[in-house]
Coordinates of C-alpha atoms and ligand atoms in Angstrom, one line a residue:
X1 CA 16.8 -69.0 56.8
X2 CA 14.8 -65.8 58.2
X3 CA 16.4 -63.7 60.8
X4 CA 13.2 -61.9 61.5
X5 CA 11.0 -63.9 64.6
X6 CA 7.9 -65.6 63.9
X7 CA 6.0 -66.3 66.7
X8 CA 4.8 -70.1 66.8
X9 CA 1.2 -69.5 66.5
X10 CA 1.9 -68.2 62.9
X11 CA 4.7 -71.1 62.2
X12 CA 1.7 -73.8 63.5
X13 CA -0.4 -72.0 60.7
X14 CA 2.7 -72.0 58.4
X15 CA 3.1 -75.7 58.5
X16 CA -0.7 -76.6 58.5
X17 CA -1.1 -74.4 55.6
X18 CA 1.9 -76.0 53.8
X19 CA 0.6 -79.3 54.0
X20 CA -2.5 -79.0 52.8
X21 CA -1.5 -77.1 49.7
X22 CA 0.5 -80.3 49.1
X23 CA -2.4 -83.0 50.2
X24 CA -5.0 -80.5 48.1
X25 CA -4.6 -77.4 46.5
X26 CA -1.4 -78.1 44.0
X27 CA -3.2 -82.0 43.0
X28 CA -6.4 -80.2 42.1
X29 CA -5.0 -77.2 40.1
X30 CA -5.0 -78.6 36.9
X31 CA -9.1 -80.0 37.9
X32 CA -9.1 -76.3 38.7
X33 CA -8.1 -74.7 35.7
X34 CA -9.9 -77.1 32.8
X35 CA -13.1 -76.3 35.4
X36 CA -12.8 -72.6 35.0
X37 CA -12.1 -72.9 31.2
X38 CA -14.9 -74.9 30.4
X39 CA -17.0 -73.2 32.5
X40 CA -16.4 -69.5 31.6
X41 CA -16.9 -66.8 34.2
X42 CA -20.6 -66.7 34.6
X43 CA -20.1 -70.6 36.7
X44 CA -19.0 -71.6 40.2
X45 CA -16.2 -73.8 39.9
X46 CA -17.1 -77.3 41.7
X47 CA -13.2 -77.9 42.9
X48 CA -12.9 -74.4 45.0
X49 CA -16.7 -75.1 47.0
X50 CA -15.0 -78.8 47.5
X51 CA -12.1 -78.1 49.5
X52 CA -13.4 -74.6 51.2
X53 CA -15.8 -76.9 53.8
X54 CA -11.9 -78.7 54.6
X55 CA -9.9 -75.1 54.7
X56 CA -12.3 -74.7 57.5
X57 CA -11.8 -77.4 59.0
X58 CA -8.5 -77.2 59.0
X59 CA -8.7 -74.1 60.4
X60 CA -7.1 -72.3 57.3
X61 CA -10.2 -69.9 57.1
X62 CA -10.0 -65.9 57.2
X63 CA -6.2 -65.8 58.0
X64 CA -6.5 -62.2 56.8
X65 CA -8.3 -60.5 59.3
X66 CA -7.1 -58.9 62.0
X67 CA -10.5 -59.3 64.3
X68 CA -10.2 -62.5 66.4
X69 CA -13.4 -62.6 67.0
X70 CA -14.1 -63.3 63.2
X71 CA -11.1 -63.8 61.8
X72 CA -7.7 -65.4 62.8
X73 CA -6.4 -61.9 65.1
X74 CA -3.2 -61.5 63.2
X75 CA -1.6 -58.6 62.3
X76 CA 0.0 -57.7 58.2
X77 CA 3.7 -59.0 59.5
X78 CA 2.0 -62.5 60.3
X79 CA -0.3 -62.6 57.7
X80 CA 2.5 -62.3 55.4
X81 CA 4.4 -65.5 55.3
X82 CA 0.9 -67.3 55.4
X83 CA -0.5 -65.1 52.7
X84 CA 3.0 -65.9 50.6
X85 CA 2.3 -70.2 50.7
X86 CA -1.5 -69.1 49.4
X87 CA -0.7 -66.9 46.2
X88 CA 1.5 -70.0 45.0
X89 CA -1.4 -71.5 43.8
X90 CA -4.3 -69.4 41.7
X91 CA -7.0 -71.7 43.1
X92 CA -6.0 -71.3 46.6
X93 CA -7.1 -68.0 47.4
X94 CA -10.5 -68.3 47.4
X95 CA -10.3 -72.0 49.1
X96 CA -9.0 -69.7 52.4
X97 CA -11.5 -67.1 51.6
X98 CA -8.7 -64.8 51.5
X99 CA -8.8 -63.6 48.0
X100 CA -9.5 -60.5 46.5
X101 CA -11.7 -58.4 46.0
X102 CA -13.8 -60.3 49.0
X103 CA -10.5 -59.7 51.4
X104 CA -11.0 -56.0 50.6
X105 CA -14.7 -55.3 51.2
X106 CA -14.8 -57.9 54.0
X107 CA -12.4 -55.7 55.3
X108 CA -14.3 -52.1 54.5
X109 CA -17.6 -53.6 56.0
X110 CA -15.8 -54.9 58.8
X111 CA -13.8 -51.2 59.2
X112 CA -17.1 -48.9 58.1
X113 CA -20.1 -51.0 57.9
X114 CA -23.2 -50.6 61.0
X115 CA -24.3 -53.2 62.7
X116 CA -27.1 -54.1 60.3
X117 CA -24.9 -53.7 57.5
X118 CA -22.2 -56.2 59.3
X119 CA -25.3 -58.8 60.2
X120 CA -26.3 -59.1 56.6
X121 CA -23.3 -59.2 54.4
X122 CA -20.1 -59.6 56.5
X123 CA -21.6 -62.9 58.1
X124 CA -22.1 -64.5 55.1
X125 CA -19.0 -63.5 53.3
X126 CA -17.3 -64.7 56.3
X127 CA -18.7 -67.4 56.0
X128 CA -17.6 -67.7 52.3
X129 CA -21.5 -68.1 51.9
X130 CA -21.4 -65.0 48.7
X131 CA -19.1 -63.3 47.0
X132 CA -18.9 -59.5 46.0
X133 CA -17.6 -57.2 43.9
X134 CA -15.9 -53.5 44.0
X135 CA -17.0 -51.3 41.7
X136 CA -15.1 -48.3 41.2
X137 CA -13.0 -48.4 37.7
X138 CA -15.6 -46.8 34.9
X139 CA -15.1 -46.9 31.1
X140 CA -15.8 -43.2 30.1
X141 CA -13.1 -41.7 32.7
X142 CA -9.6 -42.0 33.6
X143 CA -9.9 -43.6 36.5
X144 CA -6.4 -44.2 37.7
X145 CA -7.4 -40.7 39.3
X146 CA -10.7 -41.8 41.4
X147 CA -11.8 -37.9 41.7
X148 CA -13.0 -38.3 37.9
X149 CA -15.5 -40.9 38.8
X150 CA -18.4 -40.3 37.7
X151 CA -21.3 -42.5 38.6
X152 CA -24.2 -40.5 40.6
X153 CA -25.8 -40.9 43.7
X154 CA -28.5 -39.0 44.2
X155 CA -30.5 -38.7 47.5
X156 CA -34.6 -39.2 46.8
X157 CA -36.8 -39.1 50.0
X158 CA -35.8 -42.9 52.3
X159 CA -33.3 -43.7 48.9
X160 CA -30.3 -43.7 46.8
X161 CA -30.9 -43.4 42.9
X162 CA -27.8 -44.7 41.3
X163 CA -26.5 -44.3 38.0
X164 CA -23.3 -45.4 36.3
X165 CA -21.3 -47.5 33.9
X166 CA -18.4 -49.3 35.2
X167 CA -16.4 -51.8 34.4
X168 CA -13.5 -54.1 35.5
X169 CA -15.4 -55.0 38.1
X170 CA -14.2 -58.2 39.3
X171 CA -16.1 -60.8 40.5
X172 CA -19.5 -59.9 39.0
X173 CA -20.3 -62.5 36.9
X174 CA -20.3 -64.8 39.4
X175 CA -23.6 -66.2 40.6
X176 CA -22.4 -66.6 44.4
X177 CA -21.5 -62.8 44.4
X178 CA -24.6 -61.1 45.9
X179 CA -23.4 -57.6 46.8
X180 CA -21.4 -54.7 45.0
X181 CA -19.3 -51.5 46.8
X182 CA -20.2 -48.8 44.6
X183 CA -18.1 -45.9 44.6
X184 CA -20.1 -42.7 43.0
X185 CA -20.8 -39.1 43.2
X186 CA -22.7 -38.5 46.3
X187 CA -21.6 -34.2 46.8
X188 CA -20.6 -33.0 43.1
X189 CA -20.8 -29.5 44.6
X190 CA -18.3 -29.8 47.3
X191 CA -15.3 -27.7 46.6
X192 CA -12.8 -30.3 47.7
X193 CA -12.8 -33.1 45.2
X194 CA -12.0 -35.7 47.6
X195 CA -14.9 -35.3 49.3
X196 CA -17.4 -35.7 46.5
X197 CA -17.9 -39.1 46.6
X198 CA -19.5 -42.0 48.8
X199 CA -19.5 -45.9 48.7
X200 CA -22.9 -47.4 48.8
X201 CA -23.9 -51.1 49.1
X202 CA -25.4 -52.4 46.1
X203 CA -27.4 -55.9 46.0
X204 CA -26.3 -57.3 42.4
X205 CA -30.2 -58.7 42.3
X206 CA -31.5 -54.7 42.5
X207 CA -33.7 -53.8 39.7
X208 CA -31.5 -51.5 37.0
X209 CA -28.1 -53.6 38.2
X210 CA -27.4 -55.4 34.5
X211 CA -23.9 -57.6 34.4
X212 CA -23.0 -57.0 30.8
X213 CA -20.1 -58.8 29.6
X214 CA -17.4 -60.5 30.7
X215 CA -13.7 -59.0 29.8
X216 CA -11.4 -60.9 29.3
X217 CA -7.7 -60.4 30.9
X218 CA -4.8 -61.0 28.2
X219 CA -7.2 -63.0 26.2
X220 CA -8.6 -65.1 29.8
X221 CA -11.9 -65.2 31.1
X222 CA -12.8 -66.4 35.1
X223 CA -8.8 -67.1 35.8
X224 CA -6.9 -65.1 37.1
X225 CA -9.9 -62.5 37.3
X226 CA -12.9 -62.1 36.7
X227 CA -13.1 -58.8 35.4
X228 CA -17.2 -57.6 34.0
X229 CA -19.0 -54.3 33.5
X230 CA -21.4 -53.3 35.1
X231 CA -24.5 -51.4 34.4
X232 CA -26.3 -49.4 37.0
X233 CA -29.4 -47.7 35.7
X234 CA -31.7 -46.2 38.1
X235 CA -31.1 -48.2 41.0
X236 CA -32.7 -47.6 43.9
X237 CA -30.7 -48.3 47.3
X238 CA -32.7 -47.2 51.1
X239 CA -30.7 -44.8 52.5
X240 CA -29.4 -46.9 55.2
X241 CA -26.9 -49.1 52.4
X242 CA -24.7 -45.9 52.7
X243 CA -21.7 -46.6 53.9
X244 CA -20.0 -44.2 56.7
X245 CA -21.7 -41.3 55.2
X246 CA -22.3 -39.2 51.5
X247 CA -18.7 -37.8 50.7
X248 CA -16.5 -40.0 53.1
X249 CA -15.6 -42.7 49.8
X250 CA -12.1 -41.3 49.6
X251 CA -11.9 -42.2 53.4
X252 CA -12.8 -45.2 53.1
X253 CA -10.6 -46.5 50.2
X254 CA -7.4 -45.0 52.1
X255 CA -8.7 -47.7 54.9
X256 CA -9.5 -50.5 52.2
X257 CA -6.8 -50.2 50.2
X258 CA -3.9 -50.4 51.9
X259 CA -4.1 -53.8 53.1
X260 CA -5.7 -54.8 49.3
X261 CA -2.7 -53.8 47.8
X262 CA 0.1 -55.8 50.3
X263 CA -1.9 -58.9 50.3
X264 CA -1.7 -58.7 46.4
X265 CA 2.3 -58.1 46.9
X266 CA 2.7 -60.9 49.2
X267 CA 0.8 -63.6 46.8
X268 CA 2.8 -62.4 44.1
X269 CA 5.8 -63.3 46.1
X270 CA 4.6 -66.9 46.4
X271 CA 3.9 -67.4 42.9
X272 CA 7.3 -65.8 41.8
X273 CA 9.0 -67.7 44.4
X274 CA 7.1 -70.8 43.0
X275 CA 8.1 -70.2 39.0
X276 CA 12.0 -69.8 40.6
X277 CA 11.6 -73.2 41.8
X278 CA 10.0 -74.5 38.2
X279 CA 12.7 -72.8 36.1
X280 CA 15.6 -74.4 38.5
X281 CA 14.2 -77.7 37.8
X282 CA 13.3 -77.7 34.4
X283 CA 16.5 -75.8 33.3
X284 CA 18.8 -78.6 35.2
X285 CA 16.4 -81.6 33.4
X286 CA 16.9 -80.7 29.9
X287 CA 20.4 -80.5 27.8
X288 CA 21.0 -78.1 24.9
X289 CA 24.9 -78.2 23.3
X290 CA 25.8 -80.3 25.3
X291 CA 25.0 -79.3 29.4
X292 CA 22.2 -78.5 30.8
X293 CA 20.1 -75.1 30.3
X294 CA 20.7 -74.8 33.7
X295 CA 24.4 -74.8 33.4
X296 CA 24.5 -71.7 30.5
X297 CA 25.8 -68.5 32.3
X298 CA 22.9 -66.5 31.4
X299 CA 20.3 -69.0 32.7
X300 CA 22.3 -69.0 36.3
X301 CA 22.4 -65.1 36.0
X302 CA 18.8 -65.0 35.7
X303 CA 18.3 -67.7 38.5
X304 CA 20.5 -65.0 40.8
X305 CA 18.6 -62.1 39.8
X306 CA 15.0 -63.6 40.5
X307 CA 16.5 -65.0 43.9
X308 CA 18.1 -61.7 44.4
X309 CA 14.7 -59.8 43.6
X310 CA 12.6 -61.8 45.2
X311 CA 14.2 -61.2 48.5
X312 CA 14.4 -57.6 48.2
X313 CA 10.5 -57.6 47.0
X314 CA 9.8 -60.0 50.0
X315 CA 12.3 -58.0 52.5
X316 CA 10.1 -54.4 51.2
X317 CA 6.9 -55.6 51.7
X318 CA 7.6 -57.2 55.5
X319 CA 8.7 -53.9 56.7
X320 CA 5.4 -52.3 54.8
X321 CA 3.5 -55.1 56.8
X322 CA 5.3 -54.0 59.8
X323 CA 4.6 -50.6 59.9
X324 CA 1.1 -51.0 58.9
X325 CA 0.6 -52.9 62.6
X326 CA 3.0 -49.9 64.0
X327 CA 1.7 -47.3 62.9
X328 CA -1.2 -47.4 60.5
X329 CA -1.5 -47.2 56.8
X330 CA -1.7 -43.8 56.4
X331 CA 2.0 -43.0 57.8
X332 CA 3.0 -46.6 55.8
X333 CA 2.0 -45.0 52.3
X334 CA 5.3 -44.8 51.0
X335 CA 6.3 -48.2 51.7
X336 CA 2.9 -49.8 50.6
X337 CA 3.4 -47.6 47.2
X338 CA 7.2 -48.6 46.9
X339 CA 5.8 -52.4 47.1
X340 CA 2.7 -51.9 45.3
X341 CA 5.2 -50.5 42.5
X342 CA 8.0 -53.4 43.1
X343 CA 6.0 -56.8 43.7
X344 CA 4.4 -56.6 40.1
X345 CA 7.4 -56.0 38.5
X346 CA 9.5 -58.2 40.2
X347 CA 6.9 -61.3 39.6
X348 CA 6.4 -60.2 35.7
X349 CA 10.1 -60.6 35.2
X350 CA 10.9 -64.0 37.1
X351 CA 7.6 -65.6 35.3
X352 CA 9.0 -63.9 31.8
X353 CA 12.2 -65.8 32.6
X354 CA 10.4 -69.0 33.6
X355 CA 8.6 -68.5 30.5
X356 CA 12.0 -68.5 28.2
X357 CA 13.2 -71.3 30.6
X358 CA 10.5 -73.6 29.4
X359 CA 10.6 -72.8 25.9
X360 CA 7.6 -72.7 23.4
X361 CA 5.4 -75.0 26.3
X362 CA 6.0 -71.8 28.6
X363 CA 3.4 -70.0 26.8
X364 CA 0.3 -72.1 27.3
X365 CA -0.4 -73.7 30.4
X366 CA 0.6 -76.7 31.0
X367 CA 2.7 -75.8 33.7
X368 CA 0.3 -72.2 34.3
X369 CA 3.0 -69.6 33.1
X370 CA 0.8 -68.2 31.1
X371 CA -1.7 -67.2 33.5
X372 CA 0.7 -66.6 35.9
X373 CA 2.7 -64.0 33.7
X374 CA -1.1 -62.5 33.3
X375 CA -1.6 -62.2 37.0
X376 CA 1.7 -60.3 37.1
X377 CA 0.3 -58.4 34.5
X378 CA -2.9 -57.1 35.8
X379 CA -1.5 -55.9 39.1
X380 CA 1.0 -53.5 37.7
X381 CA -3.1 -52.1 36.8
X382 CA -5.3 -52.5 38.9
X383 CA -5.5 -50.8 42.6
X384 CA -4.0 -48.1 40.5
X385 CA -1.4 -48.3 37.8
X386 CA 2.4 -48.3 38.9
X387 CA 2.7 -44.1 37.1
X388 CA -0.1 -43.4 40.1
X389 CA 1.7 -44.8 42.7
X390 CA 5.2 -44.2 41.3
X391 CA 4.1 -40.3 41.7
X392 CA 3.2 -40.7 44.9
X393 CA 5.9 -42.2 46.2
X394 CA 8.0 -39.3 44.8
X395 CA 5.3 -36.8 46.0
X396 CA 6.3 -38.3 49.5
X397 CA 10.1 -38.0 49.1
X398 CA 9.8 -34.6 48.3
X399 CA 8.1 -33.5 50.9
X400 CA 10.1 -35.5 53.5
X401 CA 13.4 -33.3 52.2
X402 CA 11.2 -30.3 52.7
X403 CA 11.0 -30.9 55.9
X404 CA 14.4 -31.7 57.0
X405 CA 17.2 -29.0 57.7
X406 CA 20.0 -30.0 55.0
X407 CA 22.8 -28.4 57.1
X408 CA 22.0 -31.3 58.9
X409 CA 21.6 -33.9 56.8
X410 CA 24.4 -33.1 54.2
X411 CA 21.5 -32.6 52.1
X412 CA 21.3 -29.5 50.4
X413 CA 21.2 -29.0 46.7
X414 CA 21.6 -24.6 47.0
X415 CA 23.4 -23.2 44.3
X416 CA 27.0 -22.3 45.1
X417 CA 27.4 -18.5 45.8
X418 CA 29.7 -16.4 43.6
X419 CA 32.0 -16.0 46.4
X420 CA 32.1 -20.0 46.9
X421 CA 32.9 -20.4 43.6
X422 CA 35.6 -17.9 43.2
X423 CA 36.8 -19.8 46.6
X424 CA 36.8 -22.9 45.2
X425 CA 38.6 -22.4 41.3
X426 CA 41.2 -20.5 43.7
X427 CA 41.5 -23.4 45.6
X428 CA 41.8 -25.6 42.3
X429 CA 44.2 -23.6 40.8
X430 CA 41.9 -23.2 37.9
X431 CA 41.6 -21.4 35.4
X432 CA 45.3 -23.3 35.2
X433 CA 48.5 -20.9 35.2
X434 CA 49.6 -18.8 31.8
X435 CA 51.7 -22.0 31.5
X436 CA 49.4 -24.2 31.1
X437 CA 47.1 -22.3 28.2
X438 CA 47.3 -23.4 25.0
X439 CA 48.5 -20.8 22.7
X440 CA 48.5 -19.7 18.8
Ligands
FAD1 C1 -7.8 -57.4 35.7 C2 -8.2 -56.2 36.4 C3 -9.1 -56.2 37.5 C4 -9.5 -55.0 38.0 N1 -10.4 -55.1 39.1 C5 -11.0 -53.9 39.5 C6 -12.1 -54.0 40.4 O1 -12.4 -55.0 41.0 N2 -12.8 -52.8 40.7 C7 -12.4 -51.6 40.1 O2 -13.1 -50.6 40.5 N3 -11.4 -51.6 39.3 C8 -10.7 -52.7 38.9 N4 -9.7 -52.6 38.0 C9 -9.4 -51.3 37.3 C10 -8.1 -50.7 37.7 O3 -8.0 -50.3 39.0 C11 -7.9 -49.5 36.7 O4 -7.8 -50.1 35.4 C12 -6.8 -48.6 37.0 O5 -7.0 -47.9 38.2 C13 -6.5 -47.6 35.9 O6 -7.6 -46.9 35.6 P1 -8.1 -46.8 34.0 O7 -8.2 -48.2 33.5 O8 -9.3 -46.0 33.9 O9 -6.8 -46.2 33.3 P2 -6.6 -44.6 33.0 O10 -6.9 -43.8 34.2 O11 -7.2 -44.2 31.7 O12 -5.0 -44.6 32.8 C14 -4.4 -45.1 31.7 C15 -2.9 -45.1 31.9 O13 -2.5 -43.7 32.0 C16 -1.3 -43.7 32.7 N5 -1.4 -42.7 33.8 C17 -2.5 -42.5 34.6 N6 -2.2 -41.6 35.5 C18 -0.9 -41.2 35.3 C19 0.0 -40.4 36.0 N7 -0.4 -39.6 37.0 N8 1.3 -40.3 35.5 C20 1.7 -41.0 34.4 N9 0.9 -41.8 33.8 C21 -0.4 -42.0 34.2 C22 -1.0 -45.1 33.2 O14 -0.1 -45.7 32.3 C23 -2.3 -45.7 33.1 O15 -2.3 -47.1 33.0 C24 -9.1 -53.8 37.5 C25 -8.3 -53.7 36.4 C26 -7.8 -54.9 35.8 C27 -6.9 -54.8 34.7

């Protein structure tokens, strides 16, 4: 039972959404996955361009953006239950065309992109006519800290000259994704590091744009990701694929990101919610020594930490959602770092029990642990690795304490003054009476 309000608009959605992940997402997973593993990564899967044309017509289509003009209207809070019932499945995503990395730039072209840069890629990506890719993450740097990226782009005459090497990129390799969001050096001489670089709209079928290789994730290629690298070799962009302006990139990936990272939290949610469910059942079907797995102590504790950790995980990211649609990401950084952090962790460790739960048949993928526990995986990396946001969320603590007045707050963590001290043995009678001392 929730005691937060939904309003019925989003419990309509909620219902309409459940029932088609029963009539066709969860019957065509397992069409789904022998698809994407005999097709590799470089191949549009036949299953997910089936039942998008029904998602639409169901009205299932763009839940995620907040526009209602393009997109359903609704804010992070009510996206979030309907974002939950999608990342149960891997394959439904993608059906909604709500999945990432598409959710993210649909969102930064729909947040920074002109007109003409709205017309010809945000209409067909709303359309779930392409795909794209975001390519920030480069081999040759850390890039957990985005001010070492490295990738140029140079200004000639009407153009961009780009050149980089990145990789991680997901999406790439597949043939329906047309454009890239290319984060590179744009100002390598400003002073402030944060203003050095720029996003730029790269079409994938631009001369000197080379799709390398495939990398694999845990050993998977295509599902859950599909992660590539990316050669950019003298590419030439007109001056008008900029997006917002030369130096603004770090501007635009506070706007981009924010809303990335919850939807991420809220599908892991699902999907941990979703292997609780598989472990309860298969753990009360099969008997070891004589009771069911289900019945051992340390299966039940497990079963009460993942329900106990899913509700926390799902409790932390509502009130991030919340505040987002209060008041903006930038003052809900904490709480989308604390999540960010939290939802990874939390999912790895209920699909690692589900995992032991099903025994040796937990680790391939009959019943999709396997990639599922990858999934987990991946997100405690990418968007930034947990350290990253881990630091940040400390950086913000501190600072909040900074600010406050501990007389107020009962706060303070001052050294005692010599004065307070003598005060205070007085008052304990210590050092202890001649009595008391132990003597020779
Ligand atoms: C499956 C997958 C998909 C991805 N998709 C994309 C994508 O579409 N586009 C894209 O641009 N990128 C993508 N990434 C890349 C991801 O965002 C980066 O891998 C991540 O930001 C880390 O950067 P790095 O790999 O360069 O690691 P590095 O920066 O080299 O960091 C390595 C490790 O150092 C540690 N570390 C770093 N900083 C700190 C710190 N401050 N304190 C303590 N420890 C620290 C962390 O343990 C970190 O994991 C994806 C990654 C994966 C795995």
């Amino acid at each position: 039972m929730e005691f937060w309000s939904t309003s019925p608009r989003v419990e309509q959605l909620r219902a309409r959404l459940l029932a088609f992940m029963a009539q066709h997402i969860y019957p065509n997973e397992r069409r789904f996955f022998s698809e994407a593993e005999r097709n590799g990564p470089w191949a549009v899967n036949s299953v997910t361009e089936e039942l998008k044309p029904m998602a639409r017509a169901a009205g299932l289509w763009n839940l995620f953006l907040p526009d209602a003009t393009q997109g359903a209207g609704l804010g992070n809070f009510d996206y979030a239950p309907l974002c939950e019932v999608m990342g149960r499945s891997l394959l439904a995503p993608e059906v909604f065309n709500c999945s990432a990395p598409d959710t993210g730039n649909m969102e930064t072209l729909h947040r920074y992109g002109s007109e003409a840069q709205k017309r010809r890629w945000l209409e067909p990506l709303l359309a779930g006519k392409i795909r794209s890719a975001f390519a920030m993450t480069e081999p040759e740097v850390a890039s957990s800290d985005a001010t070492n990226i490295s990738t140029s782009i140079v200004r000639q005459g009407d153009e961009y000259v780009i050149n980089g090497r990145k990789w991680y990129t997901t999406g790439a390799t597949n043939p329906r994704c047309e454009i890239l969001i290319v984060m590179g050096k744009s100002n390598p001489g400003e002073a402030n590091r944060h203003q050095q670089h720029a996003m730029v709209l790269v079409p994938k079928a631009t001369r000197g744009v080379t799709v390398v290789r495939p990398l694999p994730v845990l050993g998977y290629y295509g599902v859950p990701d599909r992660a590539s690298e990316v050669w950019l070799e003298d590419v030439r962009v007109p001056v008008d694929h900029m997006l917002l302006g030369e130096g603004r990139g770090f501007e635009i990936a506070q706007g981009r990101l924010g809303p990335g990272r919850i939807h991420h939290c809220m599908r892991l949610i699902g999907l941990a919610e979703r292997c609780l469910e598989r472990m309860c059942r298969r753990t009360s079907s099969r008997t070891t020594f004589g009771k069911p797995v289900a019945d051992q102590t340390v299966t039940l504790e497990r079963i009460a930490e993942a329900r106990i950790s899913i509700e926390q995980a799902r409790l932390l990211t509502l009130k991030a959602a919340w505040m987002m649609d209060k008041v903006g990401n930038k003052a809900a950084m904490q709480e989308i770092a604390m999540i960010k952090v939290s939802a990874p962790l939390m999912a790895e460790r209920v699909i690692d029990w589900t995992i032991q739960a099903f025994g040796g048949g937990g680790t391939n993928d009959d019943h999709f642990l396997g990639v599922a526990f990858a999934t987990a995986r991946l997100l405690r990396l990418a968007d930034g690795p947990d350290e990253v946001h881990r630091n940040q969320i400390g950086r913000l603590e501190l600072k909040r304490h900074h600010q406050t007045d501990p007389a107020a707050t009962g706060g303070g963590g001052e050294v005692l003054s010599r004065e307070e001290a003598r005060a205070l043995a007085a008052a304990n009678r210590w050092p202890p009476p001649d009595s008391a001392r132990i003597t020779q």
